[in-house]
Amino acid sequence: MKKAFTFLLFTLTLHLSYGQACGMYRIKYVGNIKSDARDIVSIYLPTTLYLHGIENDRSKRSFLEAKLDSSHFNLGISSHLTTPYTDKNALLSYYKSISPALKIKVAFLKDGTLKEQFVKINWDDISISVIDDDKLGTLFEFRIKDIRI
C-alpha cells in the first residue's frame, strides 16, 4: 500500500511539474473605430469561447471590453483551451466555418442614453499575422481595418 501511494504521489508530481500549455494561442486585436453620428464609449471584442461557438452573443463570457484611446483599440486575449492552431490560415478557416463574419459589440451614447449594437466585420477586412514574441503560445494579430458605424 505504501509503495502504491508513493508511486501515485510521484506520478502526480511529475504531471504537475512538467505540464505544458501545448497549442495555446493568443489574439491581439488592433484597429480603429469611427462614427460621425454617435459618441462611441467602448467596444467589446469576442473571446475565443465565442469564436469557437461555445458561448452565444448574449453570454457575459463572449466579449471583453477594449478601452479606446481616441478611436484606437488594442486588446490581447488568450485561448480558453489548447488547440492545434499555429497557422493563421488554419485558424481563419476554422473561424469562417463557425461564422461568416467577426461580430463585435459597440457601446455608444444616443440622446444621453447608453446603447449597444452588434457590428459584423467581414473576415476579408481583417489582416491576420503571426507575431513572434518569444512568449508561450502563438500570437495572432488581428488588424481590423477602420470600422465605421
PDB file of C-alpha atoms in Angstrom:
ATOM      1  CA  MET A   1       0.000   0.000   0.000  1.00  0.00           C
ATOM      2  CA  LYS A   2       2.835   2.350   0.884  1.00  0.00           C
ATOM      3  CA  LYS A   3       4.515   1.660  -2.489  1.00  0.00           C
ATOM      4  CA  ALA A   4       1.281   2.370  -4.379  1.00  0.00           C
ATOM      5  CA  PHE A   5       0.803   5.657  -2.522  1.00  0.00           C
ATOM      6  CA  THR A   6       4.426   6.665  -3.173  1.00  0.00           C
ATOM      7  CA  PHE A   7       4.083   5.818  -6.875  1.00  0.00           C
ATOM      8  CA  LEU A   8       0.840   7.829  -7.113  1.00  0.00           C
ATOM      9  CA  LEU A   9       2.435  10.807  -5.389  1.00  0.00           C
ATOM     10  CA  PHE A  10       5.463  10.606  -7.697  1.00  0.00           C
ATOM     11  CA  THR A  11       3.236  10.409 -10.803  1.00  0.00           C
ATOM     12  CA  LEU A  12       1.140  13.406  -9.734  1.00  0.00           C
ATOM     13  CA  THR A  13       4.273  15.416  -9.014  1.00  0.00           C
ATOM     14  CA  LEU A  14       5.621  14.668 -12.491  1.00  0.00           C
ATOM     15  CA  HIS A  15       2.352  15.685 -14.143  1.00  0.00           C
ATOM     16  CA  LEU A  16       2.197  18.953 -12.258  1.00  0.00           C
ATOM     17  CA  SER A  17       5.879  19.734 -12.744  1.00  0.00           C
ATOM     18  CA  TYR A  18       6.123  19.039 -16.443  1.00  0.00           C
ATOM     19  CA  GLY A  19       2.692  20.123 -17.617  1.00  0.00           C
ATOM     20  CA  GLN A  20       2.599  22.280 -20.694  1.00  0.00           C
ATOM     21  CA  ALA A  21       0.128  24.516 -22.466  1.00  0.00           C
ATOM     22  CA  CYS A  22       0.642  22.956 -25.863  1.00  0.00           C
ATOM     23  CA  GLY A  23      -1.393  24.536 -28.583  1.00  0.00           C
ATOM     24  CA  MET A  24      -2.416  27.571 -26.566  1.00  0.00           C
ATOM     25  CA  TYR A  25      -2.720  30.670 -28.699  1.00  0.00           C
ATOM     26  CA  ARG A  26      -3.281  34.361 -28.134  1.00  0.00           C
ATOM     27  CA  ILE A  27      -5.069  37.041 -30.144  1.00  0.00           C
ATOM     28  CA  LYS A  28      -4.156  40.705 -30.221  1.00  0.00           C
ATOM     29  CA  TYR A  29      -6.950  42.854 -31.662  1.00  0.00           C
ATOM     30  CA  VAL A  30      -5.773  46.159 -33.159  1.00  0.00           C
ATOM     31  CA  GLY A  31      -7.806  48.731 -35.065  1.00  0.00           C
ATOM     32  CA  ASN A  32      -9.763  51.965 -35.216  1.00  0.00           C
ATOM     33  CA  ILE A  33     -13.463  52.664 -34.899  1.00  0.00           C
ATOM     34  CA  LYS A  34     -15.150  55.835 -36.106  1.00  0.00           C
ATOM     35  CA  SER A  35     -18.620  57.283 -36.205  1.00  0.00           C
ATOM     36  CA  ASP A  36     -19.840  60.649 -37.420  1.00  0.00           C
ATOM     37  CA  ALA A  37     -23.250  60.337 -35.803  1.00  0.00           C
ATOM     38  CA  ARG A  38     -22.555  58.597 -32.492  1.00  0.00           C
ATOM     39  CA  ASP A  39     -20.332  59.163 -29.472  1.00  0.00           C
ATOM     40  CA  ILE A  40     -18.657  55.759 -29.092  1.00  0.00           C
ATOM     41  CA  VAL A  41     -17.903  54.897 -25.471  1.00  0.00           C
ATOM     42  CA  SER A  42     -16.280  51.471 -25.843  1.00  0.00           C
ATOM     43  CA  ILE A  43     -16.171  48.330 -27.926  1.00  0.00           C
ATOM     44  CA  TYR A  44     -16.342  44.696 -26.911  1.00  0.00           C
ATOM     45  CA  LEU A  45     -14.286  42.150 -28.830  1.00  0.00           C
ATOM     46  CA  PRO A  46     -15.014  38.403 -28.953  1.00  0.00           C
ATOM     47  CA  THR A  47     -13.300  35.885 -26.710  1.00  0.00           C
ATOM     48  CA  THR A  48     -12.183  32.516 -28.033  1.00  0.00           C
ATOM     49  CA  LEU A  49     -15.183  30.987 -26.241  1.00  0.00           C
ATOM     50  CA  TYR A  50     -17.401  32.939 -28.638  1.00  0.00           C
ATOM     51  CA  LEU A  51     -15.161  32.489 -31.673  1.00  0.00           C
ATOM     52  CA  HIS A  52     -15.223  28.696 -31.166  1.00  0.00           C
ATOM     53  CA  GLY A  53     -19.028  28.683 -30.888  1.00  0.00           C
ATOM     54  CA  ILE A  54     -19.079  27.628 -27.224  1.00  0.00           C
ATOM     55  CA  GLU A  55     -20.828  30.784 -25.993  1.00  0.00           C
ATOM     56  CA  ASN A  56     -23.531  32.816 -27.751  1.00  0.00           C
ATOM     57  CA  ASP A  57     -23.559  36.598 -28.174  1.00  0.00           C
ATOM     58  CA  ARG A  58     -25.737  37.108 -25.062  1.00  0.00           C
ATOM     59  CA  SER A  59     -23.239  35.480 -22.697  1.00  0.00           C
ATOM     60  CA  LYS A  60     -21.100  37.709 -20.478  1.00  0.00           C
ATOM     61  CA  ARG A  61     -18.100  35.495 -21.296  1.00  0.00           C
ATOM     62  CA  SER A  62     -18.391  36.111 -25.047  1.00  0.00           C
ATOM     63  CA  PHE A  63     -16.914  39.614 -25.250  1.00  0.00           C
ATOM     64  CA  LEU A  64     -14.211  41.632 -23.478  1.00  0.00           C
ATOM     65  CA  GLU A  65     -14.190  45.405 -23.284  1.00  0.00           C
ATOM     66  CA  ALA A  66     -11.421  47.173 -25.165  1.00  0.00           C
ATOM     67  CA  LYS A  67     -10.631  50.641 -23.904  1.00  0.00           C
ATOM     68  CA  LEU A  68     -10.488  53.272 -26.609  1.00  0.00           C
ATOM     69  CA  ASP A  69      -7.581  55.676 -26.955  1.00  0.00           C
ATOM     70  CA  SER A  70      -9.229  58.310 -29.145  1.00  0.00           C
ATOM     71  CA  SER A  71     -10.660  55.929 -31.742  1.00  0.00           C
ATOM     72  CA  HIS A  72      -7.879  53.319 -31.461  1.00  0.00           C
ATOM     73  CA  PHE A  73      -8.198  49.988 -29.642  1.00  0.00           C
ATOM     74  CA  ASN A  74      -5.667  47.316 -28.706  1.00  0.00           C
ATOM     75  CA  LEU A  75      -6.698  44.229 -26.730  1.00  0.00           C
ATOM     76  CA  GLY A  76      -4.890  40.951 -26.078  1.00  0.00           C
ATOM     77  CA  ILE A  77      -6.666  37.720 -25.134  1.00  0.00           C
ATOM     78  CA  SER A  78      -5.632  34.082 -24.593  1.00  0.00           C
ATOM     79  CA  SER A  79      -7.362  30.953 -25.816  1.00  0.00           C
ATOM     80  CA  HIS A  80      -9.624  29.128 -23.385  1.00  0.00           C
ATOM     81  CA  LEU A  81      -8.119  25.722 -24.122  1.00  0.00           C
ATOM     82  CA  THR A  82      -5.349  24.048 -26.008  1.00  0.00           C
ATOM     83  CA  THR A  83      -5.725  23.934 -29.784  1.00  0.00           C
ATOM     84  CA  PRO A  84      -3.752  22.803 -32.809  1.00  0.00           C
ATOM     85  CA  TYR A  85      -3.679  26.287 -34.348  1.00  0.00           C
ATOM     86  CA  THR A  86      -0.264  27.737 -35.081  1.00  0.00           C
ATOM     87  CA  ASP A  87      -1.027  28.627 -38.701  1.00  0.00           C
ATOM     88  CA  LYS A  88      -3.068  31.752 -39.483  1.00  0.00           C
ATOM     89  CA  ASN A  89      -4.810  30.184 -42.488  1.00  0.00           C
ATOM     90  CA  ALA A  90      -5.956  27.153 -40.479  1.00  0.00           C
ATOM     91  CA  LEU A  91      -7.249  29.394 -37.683  1.00  0.00           C
ATOM     92  CA  LEU A  92      -9.050  31.701 -40.122  1.00  0.00           C
ATOM     93  CA  SER A  93     -10.573  28.741 -41.955  1.00  0.00           C
ATOM     94  CA  TYR A  94     -11.873  27.372 -38.655  1.00  0.00           C
ATOM     95  CA  TYR A  95     -13.367  30.722 -37.618  1.00  0.00           C
ATOM     96  CA  LYS A  96     -15.017  31.112 -41.033  1.00  0.00           C
ATOM     97  CA  SER A  97     -16.612  27.677 -40.576  1.00  0.00           C
ATOM     98  CA  ILE A  98     -18.183  28.907 -37.326  1.00  0.00           C
ATOM     99  CA  SER A  99     -19.307  32.352 -38.540  1.00  0.00           C
ATOM    100  CA  PRO A 100     -19.079  34.234 -41.851  1.00  0.00           C
ATOM    101  CA  ALA A 101     -18.038  37.440 -40.048  1.00  0.00           C
ATOM    102  CA  LEU A 102     -16.370  38.656 -36.853  1.00  0.00           C
ATOM    103  CA  LYS A 103     -19.013  40.060 -34.530  1.00  0.00           C
ATOM    104  CA  ILE A 104     -18.172  42.916 -32.165  1.00  0.00           C
ATOM    105  CA  LYS A 105     -20.334  44.912 -29.789  1.00  0.00           C
ATOM    106  CA  VAL A 106     -20.212  48.723 -29.745  1.00  0.00           C
ATOM    107  CA  ALA A 107     -21.419  50.881 -26.834  1.00  0.00           C
ATOM    108  CA  PHE A 108     -22.380  54.461 -27.688  1.00  0.00           C
ATOM    109  CA  LEU A 109     -24.368  57.398 -26.352  1.00  0.00           C
ATOM    110  CA  LYS A 110     -27.612  58.291 -28.082  1.00  0.00           C
ATOM    111  CA  ASP A 111     -29.735  61.093 -26.643  1.00  0.00           C
ATOM    112  CA  GLY A 112     -27.848  60.771 -23.355  1.00  0.00           C
ATOM    113  CA  THR A 113     -28.578  57.048 -23.055  1.00  0.00           C
ATOM    114  CA  LEU A 114     -26.001  54.281 -23.348  1.00  0.00           C
ATOM    115  CA  LYS A 115     -26.918  51.880 -26.170  1.00  0.00           C
ATOM    116  CA  GLU A 116     -25.243  48.770 -27.541  1.00  0.00           C
ATOM    117  CA  GLN A 117     -25.191  47.486 -31.091  1.00  0.00           C
ATOM    118  CA  PHE A 118     -23.606  44.489 -32.763  1.00  0.00           C
ATOM    119  CA  VAL A 119     -21.435  45.097 -35.818  1.00  0.00           C
ATOM    120  CA  LYS A 120     -20.293  42.365 -38.193  1.00  0.00           C
ATOM    121  CA  ILE A 121     -16.881  42.663 -39.832  1.00  0.00           C
ATOM    122  CA  ASN A 122     -16.143  40.547 -42.874  1.00  0.00           C
ATOM    123  CA  TRP A 123     -13.141  38.266 -42.362  1.00  0.00           C
ATOM    124  CA  ASP A 124     -11.644  39.722 -45.561  1.00  0.00           C
ATOM    125  CA  ASP A 125     -11.439  43.115 -43.793  1.00  0.00           C
ATOM    126  CA  ILE A 126      -9.149  41.670 -41.120  1.00  0.00           C
ATOM    127  CA  SER A 127      -5.436  41.225 -41.682  1.00  0.00           C
ATOM    128  CA  ILE A 128      -4.149  38.304 -39.612  1.00  0.00           C
ATOM    129  CA  SER A 129      -0.461  37.843 -38.946  1.00  0.00           C
ATOM    130  CA  VAL A 130       1.658  35.741 -36.603  1.00  0.00           C
ATOM    131  CA  ILE A 131       3.844  37.729 -34.195  1.00  0.00           C
ATOM    132  CA  ASP A 132       6.947  36.064 -32.756  1.00  0.00           C
ATOM    133  CA  ASP A 133       7.295  37.471 -29.246  1.00  0.00           C
ATOM    134  CA  ASP A 134       9.060  34.530 -27.523  1.00  0.00           C
ATOM    135  CA  LYS A 135       6.145  34.032 -25.126  1.00  0.00           C
ATOM    136  CA  LEU A 136       4.052  30.942 -24.508  1.00  0.00           C
ATOM    137  CA  GLY A 137       1.643  30.170 -27.331  1.00  0.00           C
ATOM    138  CA  THR A 138       1.302  31.526 -30.847  1.00  0.00           C
ATOM    139  CA  LEU A 139       0.313  35.202 -31.021  1.00  0.00           C
ATOM    140  CA  PHE A 140      -2.074  36.113 -33.841  1.00  0.00           C
ATOM    141  CA  GLU A 141      -2.555  39.805 -34.529  1.00  0.00           C
ATOM    142  CA  PHE A 142      -5.999  40.653 -35.883  1.00  0.00           C
ATOM    143  CA  ARG A 143      -5.564  44.051 -37.527  1.00  0.00           C
ATOM    144  CA  ILE A 144      -9.076  45.257 -38.242  1.00  0.00           C
ATOM    145  CA  LYS A 145      -9.476  47.843 -40.979  1.00  0.00           C
ATOM    146  CA  ASP A 146     -11.232  51.036 -39.907  1.00  0.00           C
ATOM    147  CA  ILE A 147     -14.682  50.264 -38.537  1.00  0.00           C
ATOM    148  CA  ARG A 148     -17.360  52.828 -39.405  1.00  0.00           C
ATOM    149  CA  ILE A 149     -20.764  52.858 -37.787  1.00  0.00           C
TER     150      ILE A 149
END
